Amino acid sequence: MRNKILDTSTLDKELLAKLDAFIDSLEGDKQEHLIHVLHKAQELFGYLPQNLQLYIARKLDLPGVRVNGVVSFYSFFNEKPVGKYTISVCMGTACFVKGADKVLERVIELTGANKNEISKDGLFTIKDVRCIGACGLAPVMTINDKVYGKVKPGDVDEIIRHYRSIENES
Amino acid sequence: MKVKNYNDLVAWKEKCPRKLDYKINVLICNGTSCLSSDSEMISVLLEQELKSRNLEAEIRTIRTGCFGFCGQGPIIKIEPDDITYVQVKVEDIKEIVDSHLINNIVVDRLLYQEPDKTEVVGNSSGMNFYKKQMRIALRNCGEIDPENIEHYISNDGYFALAKVLFELTPEEVIQVVKKSGLRGRGGGGFYTGVKWEMSRKSPGDEKYIICNADEGDPGAFMDRSIMEGDPHSVLEAMIIAGYAIGANKGLVYIRAEYGVATNRVRKAINDARESGFLGKNILGTDFSFDIEIKLGAGAFVCGEETALIKSMEGHRGEPQKKPPFPSQSGFRGKPSNVNNVETFANIPSIILKGAEWYSSIGTEKSKGTKVFALAGQIRNNGLVEVPMGTTFREIVYDIGGGHPNGKDIKAIQIGGPSGGVITKEYFDMSIDYESLLAMGAMMGSGGMIIMDEDTDMVQIAKFYLEFTQDESCGKCTPCRIGTKRMYEILERLVNMEGSPEDLERLRVLGENIKNTSLCGLGQTAPNPVLSTMKYFREEYEAYAYRTKKTKYSIDPKLCIGCTKCARNCPVSCIEGSVRQPHYIDESKCIACGACYEACPVNAIIKP
Ligand SMILES: Cc1cc2nc3c(=O)[nH]c(=O)nc-3n(C[C@H](O)[C@H](O)[C@H](O)COP(=O)(O)O)c2cc1C
Ligand code: FES
């Protein structure tokens, strides 16, 4: 079977309007701003599904593969949905030598989601990131914007339980 | 205010609130590391506390960038008393205000205590951590509020720019930078003045100044700290570079993970523009220059200058063949001068204090200072800036305080994924570009990872290779496939499935990748393996000949039978009765290390 052309009509209209306004406000060569536009799109939509990539490609008058090539090249862009909380375990050198791999293992064990995956309940996305610049606190883990320093594998249970309980309450 | 000429700048500086206008200045570190341990909340509470007691006129709080002493954060420094409080908690604020700020009684329990000494030190200049440091690139970090341009100006900010615009020709500026001997701090160590000259001489109507703020080496965070703690000094240097090479546009490429730094640089750009340091007719001259931020998106290879330029143009960050160098044909095909953040941060001081002053610091071929990030098994984690030529021993033991538990430090990894190890036999070596290269390591961006006797060097090499093979952009074959094969061999080795021939294979493969890769990533990727293989051959052989012990065991002579290990073992493979030596069933041990961490008397023997 031939691949069907992606359907961009299912994208959220309100968010698209915001994205359009952002693209229109850019000065100079718009194609050069591709990465900037993708940052904005991910901020608005949470991730970059393929039909959104195609939408952006058309808007900037670029081939779809160019956009997908860029999205898949950079680790910051997600092509799959992400959980409400992104747990990023730092795998920079400073954190690694202080046992960050053990912390990551525990996170994976407790959430049931692997690296770059989303947990079944949709709550957590697991990422390993490179140095977030808080090496003095190694090993470091972040959940969205909150930084946890000097994390021991045993501390992970408590931290994850905390986020689960916030969810259960609301 | 808008500065229109030199006199305006002088007049503004005189009006800027100075530290001595206040009875007391309370400096609170708001660098990333301290922010993650509540320093934001501490700042807010302190400000509220002072306000509620109507002390704001006499006592000023300043939210500064990083002090460098990250392992001891959050940090508060009180001036002019020169008292530094470490590991401050939200609960301590009231006491600091009541006791120190109001009654002049120092809160002893929050002072720093040197290891192995009983007395505490209050003044930072008295701390071993700061004694041997010399701060040029970090001169304003931890001193001023990075978000307040007046703080920068009152520390002679933008006076270097004024000097350049009113007193020097572009050629003279280049001569000063050349004579200073400043070399690129982004890794390669290329002479900055020579690069500027090349960019100036490249024909072109449009040129660009690019600041490389991608900081890819995991374990290095000096560029981030400079941008967070003193963004204006980078901007000022970029404007000066623009004047020197004849560019009117600057671009800062910041990695996406650096949110705080991006916001501070953005604010600094806006403030500088409003004040007349950026934009048209800077300080009333006919020189115009503006700066824009470009965000990265998480790719290590984008730190390489040609890949960085591709990324700024909206493409995949794939490196290009050199020549042409960016200074000949870079962004949009125009001559582009790329320098690192720390390189730029040195420029204003060089202009103001002169090339002779700068070149009097350091060694014969490596001038000035270098910032290093200390991490790993070391007591004082953090950022330190020392003159070139300082020895590893001074950095690790005098400044870094040695190992946190007094263990033997066996090596330092320097230069990140492109670098190598320096073993303890060489700790008295002077740190400069040439000596490091001769050792098979490199300066890189200045990340130093300290490793103790328990560190498995094969695992470390494997860690770096996993990083580079993952970050390889895939454009050239040696790097894309070669690093993967090397990684597989290492994996085989640590799984005890390797053979002695694997060591030779690793070496040959490594040499080939070095010689045939397109860019610096591939050309240096084998370094961590080759260097650890050279200095820690026996560790590789233990894996290759499969003689490596992989399970934990207990020294019955040291074991006191406290049962802690048995209680922490996740697979219950430790047995023994209370106050009797314990025993590990090695057939069940999964080598997780939980017992090792739990043991209070170091009786567990690591594999
Ligand atoms: C794989 C690779 C990664 C690099 N990463 C960085 C980086 O993160 N920051 C940086 O300033 N230079 C980095 N460089 C060096 C740059 O290519 C370039 O030489 C440097 O930015 C020039 O500035 P400088 O002369 O002031 O050091 C990297 C080089 C390579 C080969
Ligand atoms: S290595 Fe983890 S924060 Fe730097």
Tab-separated table of C-alpha atoms in Angstrom, chain B residues 313-525:
chain	number	residue	atom	x	y	z
B	313	GLU	CA	21.386	28.243	9.230
B	314	GLY	CA	18.574	25.867	10.150
B	315	HIS	CA	20.151	22.606	8.993
B	316	ARG	CA	21.269	19.374	10.593
B	317	GLY	CA	24.478	20.146	12.429
B	318	GLU	CA	26.893	18.319	10.191
B	319	PRO	CA	30.535	19.466	10.119
B	320	GLN	CA	32.091	20.649	6.873
B	321	LYS	CA	35.504	20.094	5.447
B	322	LYS	CA	38.113	22.726	6.372
B	323	PRO	CA	39.438	24.752	4.598
B	324	PRO	CA	37.632	26.969	3.965
B	325	PHE	CA	37.723	28.022	7.601
B	326	PRO	CA	34.777	29.928	9.036
B	327	SER	CA	36.954	33.037	9.088
B	328	GLN	CA	37.020	32.764	5.288
B	329	SER	CA	33.550	31.412	4.595
B	330	GLY	CA	31.166	30.796	7.465
B	331	PHE	CA	27.624	31.844	8.309
B	332	ARG	CA	25.708	32.484	5.081
B	333	GLY	CA	29.008	31.926	3.279
B	334	LYS	CA	30.460	35.117	4.778
B	335	PRO	CA	33.643	35.454	6.851
B	336	SER	CA	32.724	34.502	10.422
B	337	ASN	CA	34.905	34.715	13.488
B	338	VAL	CA	34.020	31.985	15.996
B	339	ASN	CA	35.227	32.221	19.589
B	340	ASN	CA	34.314	30.508	22.785
B	341	VAL	CA	32.519	32.227	25.700
B	342	GLU	CA	35.506	32.070	28.047
B	343	THR	CA	37.838	33.366	25.326
B	344	PHE	CA	35.593	36.407	24.945
B	345	ALA	CA	35.299	36.941	28.693
B	346	ASN	CA	39.063	37.618	28.869
B	347	ILE	CA	38.999	40.379	26.262
B	348	PRO	CA	37.725	43.404	28.246
B	349	SER	CA	40.440	42.970	30.894
B	350	ILE	CA	43.127	42.552	28.249
B	351	ILE	CA	42.064	45.795	26.582
B	352	LEU	CA	41.889	47.740	29.834
B	353	LYS	CA	44.995	46.355	31.531
B	354	GLY	CA	47.118	45.768	28.465
B	355	ALA	CA	48.764	42.918	26.627
B	356	GLU	CA	51.892	43.050	28.824
B	357	TRP	CA	49.882	42.500	31.972
B	358	TYR	CA	48.065	39.513	30.485
B	359	SER	CA	51.106	37.897	28.949
B	360	SER	CA	52.971	38.154	32.237
B	361	ILE	CA	50.569	35.519	33.590
B	362	GLY	CA	50.950	31.870	32.676
B	363	THR	CA	53.655	29.943	30.861
B	364	GLU	CA	55.760	30.706	27.822
B	365	LYS	CA	53.218	29.497	25.272
B	366	SER	CA	50.026	29.411	27.304
B	367	LYS	CA	49.208	32.844	28.650
B	368	GLY	CA	46.668	34.006	31.164
B	369	THR	CA	44.351	31.887	33.243
B	370	LYS	CA	42.064	28.943	32.594
B	371	VAL	CA	38.825	28.016	34.259
B	372	PHE	CA	38.447	24.380	35.268
B	373	ALA	CA	35.372	22.543	36.445
B	374	LEU	CA	36.229	20.096	39.208
B	375	ALA	CA	33.921	17.147	39.561
B	376	GLY	CA	33.980	13.500	40.445
B	377	GLN	CA	35.641	12.113	43.552
B	378	ILE	CA	36.808	15.411	44.974
B	379	ARG	CA	35.935	17.293	48.114
B	380	ASN	CA	35.440	20.761	46.628
B	381	ASN	CA	33.350	20.433	43.522
B	382	GLY	CA	33.103	23.613	41.567
B	383	LEU	CA	34.688	26.113	39.232
B	384	VAL	CA	38.220	27.345	39.699
B	385	GLU	CA	40.282	29.785	37.677
B	386	VAL	CA	44.064	29.486	37.922
B	387	PRO	CA	47.060	30.802	35.991
B	388	MET	CA	48.228	28.503	33.208
B	389	GLY	CA	51.134	26.448	34.435
B	390	THR	CA	49.518	25.555	37.741
B	391	THR	CA	50.027	21.860	38.465
B	392	PHE	CA	47.368	19.199	38.730
B	393	ARG	CA	48.475	18.562	42.293
B	394	GLU	CA	47.800	22.161	43.289
B	395	ILE	CA	44.352	22.019	41.726
B	396	VAL	CA	43.344	18.659	43.143
B	397	TYR	CA	44.863	18.856	46.599
B	398	ASP	CA	45.365	22.525	47.504
B	399	ILE	CA	42.258	23.922	45.855
B	400	GLY	CA	40.090	20.853	45.512
B	401	GLY	CA	40.815	19.541	48.994
B	402	GLY	CA	41.665	16.046	47.767
B	403	HIS	CA	39.417	13.022	48.012
B	404	PRO	CA	36.290	13.433	50.146
B	405	ASN	CA	37.103	10.314	52.169
B	406	GLY	CA	40.858	10.477	51.894
B	407	LYS	CA	41.140	7.714	49.305
B	408	ASP	CA	43.900	7.573	46.757
B	409	ILE	CA	43.212	9.584	43.593
B	410	LYS	CA	44.566	7.633	40.665
B	411	ALA	CA	43.817	9.803	37.655
B	412	ILE	CA	42.188	12.897	36.262
B	413	GLN	CA	40.264	12.841	33.027
B	414	ILE	CA	40.663	16.134	31.201
B	415	GLY	CA	39.308	17.312	27.875
B	416	GLY	CA	36.041	15.416	28.103
B	417	PRO	CA	35.117	12.970	25.361
B	418	SER	CA	38.043	14.247	23.282
B	419	GLY	CA	40.624	14.084	26.027
B	420	GLY	CA	42.531	11.567	28.035
B	421	VAL	CA	43.725	10.714	31.505
B	422	ILE	CA	46.545	12.144	33.546
B	423	THR	CA	47.762	9.593	36.062
B	424	LYS	CA	48.968	10.480	39.527
B	425	GLU	CA	52.626	10.081	38.554
B	426	TYR	CA	52.166	13.172	36.401
B	427	PHE	CA	50.268	15.352	38.860
B	428	ASP	CA	53.240	17.693	39.181
B	429	MET	CA	53.093	18.494	35.503
B	430	SER	CA	52.321	22.088	34.579
B	431	ILE	CA	48.964	22.551	32.896
B	432	ASP	CA	49.318	24.125	29.487
B	433	TYR	CA	48.217	23.291	25.953
B	434	GLU	CA	51.455	21.633	24.863
B	435	SER	CA	52.122	19.423	27.891
B	436	LEU	CA	48.601	18.070	27.794
B	437	LEU	CA	48.830	17.167	24.117
B	438	ALA	CA	52.130	15.451	24.755
B	439	MET	CA	50.353	13.283	27.315
B	440	GLY	CA	47.657	12.233	24.836
B	441	ALA	CA	45.071	14.393	26.584
B	442	MET	CA	43.982	17.916	25.729
B	443	MET	CA	42.853	21.082	27.408
B	444	GLY	CA	39.399	20.845	25.876
B	445	SER	CA	37.003	23.161	27.581
B	446	GLY	CA	38.460	22.507	31.027
B	447	GLY	CA	36.333	19.798	32.578
B	448	MET	CA	38.330	17.785	35.108
B	449	ILE	CA	36.895	14.567	36.405
B	450	ILE	CA	38.744	13.239	39.431
B	451	MET	CA	38.837	9.466	39.757
B	452	ASP	CA	39.809	7.436	42.791
B	453	GLU	CA	41.225	3.966	43.228
B	454	ASP	CA	37.771	2.394	42.960
B	455	THR	CA	37.069	3.807	39.512
B	456	ASP	CA	37.075	1.270	36.711
B	457	MET	CA	38.947	2.916	33.840
B	458	VAL	CA	37.562	0.545	31.226
B	459	GLN	CA	34.055	1.518	32.241
B	460	ILE	CA	35.015	5.193	32.035
B	461	ALA	CA	36.407	4.746	28.538
B	462	LYS	CA	33.270	2.866	27.567
B	463	PHE	CA	31.170	5.683	28.998
B	464	TYR	CA	32.915	8.282	26.821
B	465	LEU	CA	32.692	6.114	23.750
B	466	GLU	CA	29.021	5.509	24.271
B	467	PHE	CA	28.707	9.274	24.318
B	468	THR	CA	30.684	9.924	21.132
B	469	GLN	CA	29.199	7.086	19.118
B	470	ASP	CA	25.778	8.345	20.105
B	471	GLU	CA	26.649	11.936	19.213
B	472	SER	CA	28.451	11.119	15.963
B	473	CYS	CA	26.491	12.953	13.292
B	474	GLY	CA	26.842	10.076	10.856
B	475	LYS	CA	28.281	12.028	7.974
B	476	CYS	CA	31.656	10.260	7.758
B	477	THR	CA	32.167	6.509	7.940
B	478	PRO	CA	35.174	6.171	10.270
B	479	CYS	CA	33.403	8.055	12.998
B	480	ARG	CA	29.899	6.670	12.444
B	481	ILE	CA	30.834	3.004	12.148
B	482	GLY	CA	34.262	2.976	13.732
B	483	THR	CA	33.190	4.338	17.084
B	484	LYS	CA	30.312	1.879	17.137
B	485	ARG	CA	32.677	-1.060	16.565
B	486	MET	CA	34.997	0.237	19.269
B	487	TYR	CA	32.069	0.501	21.618
B	488	GLU	CA	31.019	-3.062	20.839
B	489	ILE	CA	34.505	-4.331	21.619
B	490	LEU	CA	34.462	-2.503	24.929
B	491	GLU	CA	31.062	-3.899	25.715
B	492	ARG	CA	32.300	-7.380	24.941
B	493	LEU	CA	35.264	-6.833	27.222
B	494	VAL	CA	33.312	-5.652	30.240
B	495	ASN	CA	30.833	-8.506	29.782
B	496	MET	CA	33.815	-10.862	30.077
B	497	GLU	CA	33.263	-12.103	26.559
B	498	GLY	CA	36.337	-10.511	25.049
B	499	SER	CA	39.769	-11.795	24.215
B	500	PRO	CA	43.353	-10.484	24.340
B	501	GLU	CA	43.243	-9.786	20.591
B	502	ASP	CA	40.506	-7.260	21.269
B	503	LEU	CA	43.061	-4.916	22.803
B	504	GLU	CA	45.083	-4.755	19.621
B	505	ARG	CA	41.893	-4.378	17.610
B	506	LEU	CA	40.863	-1.429	19.752
B	507	ARG	CA	44.213	0.250	19.295
B	508	VAL	CA	44.353	-0.161	15.512
B	509	LEU	CA	40.753	0.886	15.072
B	510	GLY	CA	41.333	3.880	17.311
B	511	GLU	CA	44.365	5.044	15.362
B	512	ASN	CA	42.488	4.682	12.087
B	513	ILE	CA	39.490	6.646	13.268
B	514	LYS	CA	41.789	9.410	14.487
B	515	ASN	CA	43.510	9.662	11.142
B	516	THR	CA	40.552	9.445	8.820
B	517	SER	CA	37.595	11.206	10.420
B	518	LEU	CA	36.192	14.377	8.936
B	519	CYS	CA	35.957	16.560	12.019
B	520	GLY	CA	37.378	16.953	15.486
B	521	LEU	CA	34.710	14.728	16.999
B	522	GLY	CA	35.911	11.618	15.223
B	523	GLN	CA	39.543	12.672	15.252
B	524	THR	CA	39.524	12.767	19.033
B	525	ALA	CA	36.833	10.203	19.901
